[in-house]
Every structure is written in C-alpha cells, then in structure tokens.
Amino acid sequence: MITLSYALLGLLAVQPFSGYDLARLMKKPVGLFWQARHSQIYPELARLEAGGFVTHETIAQEDRPDKKIYKISESGLSVLRRWVSGPVEPAPMRDELILKAFCLWLADPAQAIALFQAEEQRHREQLDQYESNLAEGAAEIDPAVELAGSPQFGSHLILNWGIRYEREYADWCRWVVEQLEQTAGRREIQG
Amino acid sequence: MITLSYALLGLLAVQPFSGYDLARLMKKPVGLFWQARHSQIYPELARLEAGGFVTHETIAQEDRPDKKIYKISESGLSVLRRWVSGPVEPAPMRDELILKAFCLWLADPAQAIALFQAEEQRHREQLDQYESNLAEGAAEIDPAVELAGSPQFGSHLILNWGIRYEREYADWCRWVVEQLEQTAGRREIQG
DNA sequence: ATGTGCATGTAACTTGTTACATGATTCA
DNA sequence: TGAATCATGTAACAAGTTACATGCACAT
C-alpha cells in the first residue's frame, strides 16, 4: 500500500466512483495535498482490486465509453480506518521557490522582486479560491448531521489548512520583497 | 539540469565542498526544503562536472580517505544566476497528514486527537529549532557587510519561512484537535 | 477544423530511496 | 564491543510523469 492507495480508498469511502471520476477528484479537492494522474490511478485500482480492497461493476453506456464503478470493500474500509489514525513518518518538504530564496543573494534584486511579487499574487489567488470553497461548503452543511462523522468534516479541515498555508506563503513572499526593497533603497541613498 | 543540480551549485557558490560535505549540508540547512542522499549527490556531481559547471581537485589525506573538493565554474555560476530569478512552475504539495485529515471523519476521535497532538508537538519542536538557528545567525551578522549580497541573506530568508511554516502547521494541528474535542464534548452531553 | 469531455489503458522515462560495498579512526 | 564520523561509489527498486493509443459526442 502506497499513499495513493489510501487517497483512493478515502474517496471511495464517501461513495463509489469510476477511475475517471477519481482522476478528476485527485485534481480538484485532493490535489491540494496529494496528486496523481490517470496513468497511475488505473493500475493502482487494479492492484487494490487484486488485494480485495475494492470491487468493480462495469456499466455499459450508449454514446459514451463503458465505465467501471469501483466500490470499497469491508477489508478496504478496515485498512483505511487503521491507517487514518496511525502514525505518520515526517515527510520532508520539496519547494523550489524556497531553494531560490536560499540562493537569492546571487540574484539581481529587481528580478528577484518581480519573481516574489508574482508568487505572492499566485498564492493570494489560491487563497481566494479556498476561501470561497469554504464558504460554499459551509452553506451546504446540514445542522441535523453531526459534522465530525460526515465527509464534509474532512473538506472543512483541509480547506482550513489550505487557507492558512496560502496566506502564510503569500505573506512570506511579501516579506521577502520588503527585505529586497530595503536593500535596494539603501543602495540608492548611498550610491 | 534537475532541481538538485541547482541546490548543489547554490551551495558551491558559497565555497568549495566535497561530496560528503554537500550530503551533510543537504540534510541540515537545505533539508528544510530540498533533500538528497549521497547516492544521488555523487552521480549528480559527476554529471555537473561533465557539463562543465563544476571542477574538482583530489585531496590526499592520511588516516582518512582521500576526498574530492568541488568548485563551481564560471559557467556554473552563470546558469545558477539565470535559474534563481527565473519563473517557477507551481509544484503541488504532498503531505500525508493532510490526507489523513481529509479522511478523519472515519477515525476514532480519541485516536485522531492523539495523532494531531503528537504532530503539533513535533512541529513546535521544529519551530523552536529554527528560532534558535535564526538567533545564532543574527548574532553572526557583520554589519559592515551588506546582508542581501552575502550567503547569510539566503539563510535568513529560509529560516523565516521555516518558522512561519512550522508555527502555522502546529496551530492548525491544535485547531483540528479543538474541532475533534468539540464533537467529543457534544457527544458526552447528548449521550 | 479544433478543442473539450467522457472513458480506459500501456510504455518509456525520470527522480529519488534503499541496499550493497569498502575501510580506517575515534568515542562511549 | 558497538556506533559514529570520514569518504566515495554502484545496483536495484519504487513512485510518479510524460507520452502513446483509441474513439465518439458536442460545442465553438
């Protein structure tokens, strides 16, 4: 079982989906923290089925290709539940912009400012996106259903994470720009 | 050129290092945002040398294995400078804990609370580490040298990032625990 | 004509990890 | 006696990306 296995089981725990559906979901809500292409999803679904964690039913369609609807099994739900509360080994970050920041003493200040301003904007746009997603989700919550026991709880938690992350990232980009501008300013006064 | 190539050039732009030194540096300060093992570093140094971006000099040592000291070339510095201010393509995140949060509606609340409390503590410890690293770095800054033009500038920027990231992550873990406790509390009152 | 959505798969490739391989010195 | 540090490399493997492959319906 790789992490993707659990991502797929986590989606199938909500409701049955086709591989195509899962590929779409791995882009939009899950893509925030885990990604996979269809070329990785289809073989992985076959492996999950071979392991007895999912089953599929083929649906014949007119005017469209037939599709396979995958459903999580008891065994699949069991391993998913065991994994979800289990320990995580610290997975280190990989971020090329931070690496560039580390090398920023070598850069032309004007070009560096442009880069970090552009990145700030990108993260502010993503932030706006997550905030409206959260507002949409909040509007759909049924007060009769206990939030922590419904799939909406997960969406709620990860959108909060996304908002915190993007805001902090954008603020840091802004702060980097300020550090660069201070230096550029001092240089103008002195030179 | 892969991202690791620039990470190595970025370190060699500060001063010459051996492969062993670089492997150590890829753990400690660079590991915050990019990692590589020696098994990836040694072949990559050979490729960088074949491309003319670095050169090496073999140093014979007594009582220790001989070592190769790598130095960045003009060509290496040139590609590094071009890369550092160049555009970054958005590299999506991969974080297993966020995936677990997404599936947390399936978890036993008590176990989930334990997991997120443990993760909060881990990130608080990392935060403390970065804060003392920043304090050490600040003490070593020479006011006569312009910060933005010295390698210390990069360390300064990335430690600020690390501090922001770990603090936000720890706060989010705490917030998740609160969400879970609220539900657990309601359940006790009602049941 | 061109692109997008639906729908599923395979093959080749890249990146990065784990394990294999060696060997002296120093510290607990 | 065992682990850590110094020092460099290779081989096998796992995970994930890009490209290849097909084909109809519908919109611009």
XYZ file of C-alpha atoms (C1' of nucleotides) in Angstrom:
438
model
C 0.000 0.000 0.000
C 1.381 3.358 -1.061
C -0.094 6.699 -0.002
C -2.082 6.900 -3.230
C -3.873 3.672 -2.247
C -5.256 5.397 0.836
C -6.155 8.517 -1.118
C -8.269 6.391 -3.471
C -9.810 4.364 -0.639
C -10.566 7.638 1.173
C -12.542 8.872 -1.822
C -14.299 5.525 -2.347
C -15.279 5.545 1.351
C -17.526 8.526 0.530
C -19.238 6.850 -2.440
C -18.441 4.596 -5.427
C -16.587 6.222 -8.326
C -15.091 5.362 -11.708
C -11.356 5.699 -12.380
C -12.157 8.756 -14.447
C -14.082 10.320 -11.529
C -11.190 9.553 -9.186
C -8.701 11.183 -11.565
C -10.875 14.302 -11.566
C -11.134 14.284 -7.749
C -7.363 13.829 -7.416
C -7.045 17.119 -9.312
C -9.626 19.282 -7.618
C -10.094 18.740 -3.903
C -7.413 16.122 -3.160
C -4.836 17.799 -5.413
C -4.386 20.373 -2.682
C -2.203 17.888 -0.775
C -1.806 14.782 -2.993
C -1.789 14.362 -6.786
C -1.993 11.504 -9.236
C -2.573 11.168 -12.980
C -4.929 8.675 -14.547
C -1.886 6.665 -15.694
C -1.101 5.970 -12.059
C -4.717 5.644 -10.867
C -5.912 2.902 -13.266
C -3.109 0.436 -12.425
C -3.456 1.258 -8.725
C -7.195 0.471 -8.812
C -6.361 -2.885 -10.396
C -3.873 -3.585 -7.582
C -6.438 -2.590 -4.935
C -8.940 -4.938 -6.539
C -6.388 -7.761 -6.659
C -5.841 -7.188 -2.930
C -9.578 -7.334 -2.245
C -9.846 -3.731 -1.035
C -12.223 -2.645 -3.806
C -14.615 -4.318 -6.251
C -15.901 -3.051 -9.573
C -19.003 -3.242 -11.674
C -18.932 -2.428 -15.393
C -21.623 -0.029 -16.577
C -22.441 -0.149 -20.303
C -23.222 3.254 -21.778
C -24.571 4.456 -25.124
C -22.791 7.266 -26.979
C -20.040 7.109 -24.345
C -17.372 4.564 -23.417
C -18.391 1.936 -20.867
C -17.173 2.593 -17.349
C -16.085 0.673 -14.268
C -17.600 1.793 -10.996
C -15.337 0.936 -8.055
C -16.675 0.334 -4.578
C -14.712 -0.026 -1.322
C -14.925 -3.439 0.407
C -15.155 -4.205 4.140
C -11.472 -5.089 4.032
C -10.665 -1.797 2.290
C -12.585 0.213 4.866
C -10.803 -1.677 7.608
C -7.261 -0.892 6.370
C -8.288 2.712 5.717
C -9.549 3.127 9.292
C -6.367 1.589 10.678
C -4.190 3.878 8.532
C -6.027 7.132 9.251
C -5.203 7.302 12.970
C -1.840 5.603 12.619
C 1.490 7.410 12.959
C 2.943 9.455 10.095
C 6.645 9.473 9.394
C 7.799 13.061 8.864
C 7.814 13.645 5.100
C 10.180 16.490 4.253
C 9.145 19.368 2.034
C 10.274 19.991 -1.566
C 9.802 23.570 -2.686
C 11.852 25.096 -5.465
C 10.955 28.701 -4.547
C 12.441 28.259 -1.069
C 15.596 26.901 -2.715
C 15.679 30.023 -4.895
C 15.282 32.155 -1.771
C 18.316 30.372 -0.334
C 20.292 31.417 -3.437
C 18.761 34.908 -3.609
C 21.968 36.635 -2.523
C 23.227 35.846 -6.065
C 20.220 37.377 -7.840
C 19.614 40.738 -9.409
C 17.366 42.482 -6.816
C 14.904 43.881 -9.382
C 14.379 40.458 -10.978
C 14.075 38.809 -7.567
C 11.425 41.360 -6.520
C 9.445 40.621 -9.694
C 9.590 36.866 -9.019
C 8.416 37.110 -5.426
C 5.683 39.622 -6.280
C 4.360 37.232 -8.925
C 4.461 34.331 -6.463
C 2.678 36.398 -3.821
C -0.120 37.083 -6.278
C -0.391 33.417 -7.249
C -0.810 32.421 -3.621
C -3.324 35.214 -2.910
C -5.434 33.945 -5.829
C -5.277 30.395 -4.488
C -6.226 31.756 -1.058
C -9.321 33.472 -2.505
C -10.251 30.217 -4.206
C -10.064 28.214 -0.986
C -11.972 30.848 0.943
C -14.877 30.745 -1.487
C -14.780 26.921 -1.475
C -15.042 27.012 2.307
C -17.979 29.433 2.151
C -19.745 27.151 -0.356
C -19.125 24.145 1.880
C -20.399 25.962 4.971
C -23.648 26.825 3.171
C -24.225 23.140 2.396
C -23.762 21.823 5.937
C -26.863 20.117 7.299
C -27.119 21.023 11.019
C -29.016 17.768 11.642
C -25.955 15.687 10.670
C -23.024 15.541 13.055
C -20.140 17.213 11.177
C -17.303 15.027 12.532
C -18.967 11.856 11.232
C -19.607 13.120 7.690
C -17.183 13.504 4.772
C -17.738 17.270 4.941
C -15.643 17.303 8.100
C -12.565 16.311 6.088
C -13.175 19.007 3.467
C -13.630 21.528 6.252
C -10.271 20.590 7.839
C -8.246 20.598 4.635
C -9.691 23.865 3.356
C -8.717 25.459 6.648
C -5.212 24.103 6.107
C -5.095 25.388 2.539
C -6.195 28.855 3.651
C -3.576 29.011 6.412
C -0.847 27.726 4.089
C -1.566 30.067 1.176
C -1.945 33.107 3.426
C 1.335 32.390 5.200
C 3.101 31.711 1.886
C 1.814 34.947 0.342
C 2.795 36.928 3.455
C 6.280 35.445 3.358
C 6.672 36.384 -0.346
C 5.638 39.927 0.554
C 8.148 39.964 3.409
C 10.931 38.778 1.045
C 10.056 41.608 -1.359
C 10.318 44.070 1.549
C 13.750 42.709 2.504
C 14.910 43.168 -1.089
C 13.401 46.667 -1.350
C 15.120 47.812 1.836
C 18.479 46.824 0.382
C 17.697 48.413 -2.977
C 16.598 51.596 -1.155
C 19.795 51.786 0.911
C 21.835 51.301 -2.250
C 20.105 54.252 -3.951
C 20.665 56.577 -0.973
C 24.309 55.575 -0.577
C 25.176 55.382 -4.304
C 19.543 20.151 -15.011
C 17.238 18.928 -12.268
C 16.420 20.926 -9.126
C 19.129 19.067 -7.200
C 21.715 20.425 -9.673
C 20.837 23.970 -8.607
C 20.809 23.040 -4.933
C 24.393 21.758 -5.272
C 25.510 24.741 -7.355
C 23.880 27.041 -4.789
C 25.999 25.518 -2.036
C 29.177 25.523 -4.147
C 28.563 29.210 -4.923
C 29.244 29.898 -1.226
C 32.517 27.943 -1.125
C 34.080 24.709 -2.449
C 32.895 21.471 -0.808
C 33.387 17.713 -1.053
C 30.516 15.381 -1.951
C 30.464 14.305 1.670
C 30.164 17.932 2.838
C 27.350 18.520 0.356
C 25.489 15.431 1.597
C 25.733 16.836 5.132
C 24.516 20.270 4.021
C 21.622 18.701 2.102
C 20.497 17.263 5.457
C 20.884 20.206 7.764
C 20.134 23.625 6.302
C 18.960 22.699 2.788
C 16.951 19.681 4.006
C 14.349 22.156 5.221
C 13.088 22.497 1.640
C 15.071 20.022 -0.521
C 16.674 16.649 0.308
C 19.122 14.292 -1.342
C 21.152 11.267 -0.223
C 24.802 10.746 -1.066
C 23.754 8.067 -3.565
C 22.098 10.793 -5.614
C 24.677 13.518 -4.933
C 27.828 11.706 -6.125
C 26.469 10.819 -9.587
C 24.956 14.302 -9.906
C 28.334 15.938 -9.175
C 29.852 13.774 -11.915
C 27.153 14.966 -14.331
C 27.717 18.611 -13.345
C 31.437 18.142 -13.972
C 30.781 16.500 -17.356
C 28.679 19.562 -18.225
C 31.463 21.932 -17.167
C 29.514 23.503 -14.300
C 31.944 22.350 -11.605
C 35.557 21.158 -11.405
C 37.219 19.018 -8.768
C 40.580 18.649 -7.119
C 41.539 15.460 -5.269
C 42.981 15.998 -1.797
C 45.111 13.139 -0.421
C 44.680 12.630 3.317
C 46.450 10.487 5.924
C 44.374 8.360 8.315
C 41.278 9.297 6.318
C 40.010 8.533 2.815
C 41.095 10.925 0.086
C 38.483 13.477 -0.914
C 37.380 15.436 -3.965
C 36.808 19.134 -3.446
C 34.329 20.526 -5.955
C 34.371 24.146 -7.098
C 31.755 25.995 -9.162
C 32.887 27.226 -12.604
C 32.031 30.493 -14.363
C 29.565 28.551 -16.474
C 28.031 27.017 -13.340
C 27.627 30.400 -11.674
C 26.084 31.732 -14.860
C 23.361 29.055 -15.098
C 22.701 29.376 -11.373
C 22.169 33.150 -11.644
C 19.853 32.664 -14.619
C 17.837 30.000 -12.757
C 17.495 31.868 -9.449
C 15.358 34.760 -10.774
C 13.619 32.652 -13.405
C 9.981 31.582 -13.177
C 8.918 28.617 -11.028
C 6.241 26.230 -12.176
C 3.798 25.646 -9.319
C 4.904 22.418 -7.615
C 1.989 20.877 -5.743
C 2.270 19.737 -2.152
C 2.434 16.136 -0.890
C 1.530 15.775 2.743
C 0.202 12.540 4.196
C -1.144 14.170 7.383
C -3.413 16.454 5.343
C -4.663 13.364 3.505
C -5.400 11.768 6.874
C -7.266 14.921 7.902
C -9.374 14.539 4.762
C -10.291 11.008 5.919
C -10.662 11.957 9.581
C -14.439 11.577 9.538
C -13.748 7.804 9.502
C -11.425 7.850 12.516
C -11.954 7.141 16.177
C -11.964 10.672 17.727
C -9.711 9.762 20.668
C -7.057 8.233 18.388
C -7.305 11.178 15.986
C -6.797 13.627 18.869
C -3.686 11.715 19.971
C -2.273 11.806 16.426
C -2.784 15.529 15.946
C -1.486 16.371 19.420
C 1.692 14.419 18.661
C 2.067 16.201 15.323
C 1.528 19.581 16.961
C 4.352 18.841 19.381
C 6.675 17.725 16.585
C 6.130 20.965 14.712
C 6.544 23.081 17.875
C 9.912 21.399 18.457
C 10.970 22.104 14.888
C 9.800 25.697 15.350
C 11.995 26.094 18.459
C 14.917 24.682 16.489
C 14.523 27.181 13.658
C 14.073 30.065 16.079
C 17.348 29.316 17.829
C 19.071 28.852 14.430
C 17.813 32.300 13.434
C 19.070 33.828 16.704
C 22.501 32.219 16.144
C 22.594 33.546 12.594
C 21.581 37.052 13.684
C 24.431 37.113 16.223
C 26.937 36.315 13.456
C 25.866 39.034 11.022
C 28.617 41.508 10.270
C 27.021 44.991 9.991
C 29.826 46.083 7.661
C 28.749 43.539 5.010
C 25.603 44.206 3.027
C 23.206 41.402 4.010
C 21.471 40.982 0.625
C 24.795 40.295 -1.117
C 26.047 37.644 1.323
C 25.026 33.969 1.672
C 23.609 34.799 5.127
C 20.744 36.559 3.368
C 19.518 33.236 1.983
C 19.702 31.537 5.388
C 17.818 34.456 6.882
C 15.007 34.148 4.315
C 14.589 30.394 4.578
C 14.669 30.321 8.378
C 11.894 32.912 8.368
C 9.955 30.613 6.036
C 10.587 27.598 8.253
C 9.389 29.474 11.330
C 6.209 30.657 9.634
C 5.502 27.193 8.212
C 6.055 25.257 11.445
C 4.075 27.738 13.535
C 1.139 27.649 11.126
C 1.282 23.851 10.915
C 1.348 23.461 14.713
C -1.531 25.948 15.094
C -3.569 24.026 12.529
C -2.947 20.725 14.350
C -4.132 22.385 17.566
C -7.227 23.691 15.762
C -8.008 20.174 14.427
C -7.760 18.813 17.975
C -10.220 21.506 19.108
C -12.652 20.553 16.343
C -12.461 16.917 17.433
C -12.840 17.797 21.142
C -15.936 19.897 20.468
C -17.609 16.933 18.819
C -16.498 14.536 21.546
C -17.838 17.014 24.147
C -21.239 17.304 22.441
C -21.462 13.520 22.247
C -20.886 13.204 26.034
C -23.569 15.791 26.859
C -26.136 14.251 24.493
C -25.329 10.590 25.182
C -11.396 22.478 -38.277
C -10.289 22.462 -33.307
C -10.748 21.666 -28.690
C -13.086 19.617 -24.586
C -15.327 15.943 -22.056
C -16.033 11.149 -21.413
C -13.540 6.731 -20.643
C -9.605 3.284 -20.055
C -5.416 1.616 -20.532
C 0.133 0.753 -21.573
C 5.147 2.003 -22.249
C 9.087 4.609 -21.545
C 11.319 7.540 -18.716
C 12.877 10.399 -14.596
C 13.597 11.115 -9.922
C 14.624 9.677 -5.678
C 15.203 5.737 -1.975
C 17.160 1.612 -0.074
C 20.545 -1.539 0.000
C 25.179 -3.158 -1.206
C 30.254 -2.375 -0.904
C 34.685 -0.954 1.498
C 37.708 0.541 5.334
C 40.346 3.295 8.905
C 39.707 6.222 13.252
C 37.599 7.761 17.333
C 34.399 7.873 21.107
C 31.314 5.661 24.701
C 32.039 -4.227 21.508
C 29.418 -1.261 19.037
C 28.296 3.033 16.982
C 29.586 7.338 14.688
C 32.479 10.066 11.536
C 35.003 10.449 7.394
C 34.833 9.303 2.377
C 33.149 7.593 -2.285
C 30.782 4.985 -5.162
C 27.194 1.307 -7.614
C 22.882 -1.501 -8.190
C 18.260 -2.492 -7.639
C 13.969 -0.769 -6.764
C 9.794 2.291 -6.080
C 6.998 6.194 -7.222
C 5.403 9.334 -10.217
C 5.421 11.892 -15.006
C 5.126 12.145 -19.913
C 3.941 10.265 -23.983
C 1.490 6.841 -26.739
C -3.023 4.777 -28.051
C -8.126 4.783 -29.185
C -12.716 6.759 -30.285
C -17.350 9.037 -30.106
C -20.162 13.321 -28.899
C -20.650 18.042 -28.551
C -19.569 22.832 -28.708
C -17.136 26.955 -30.947
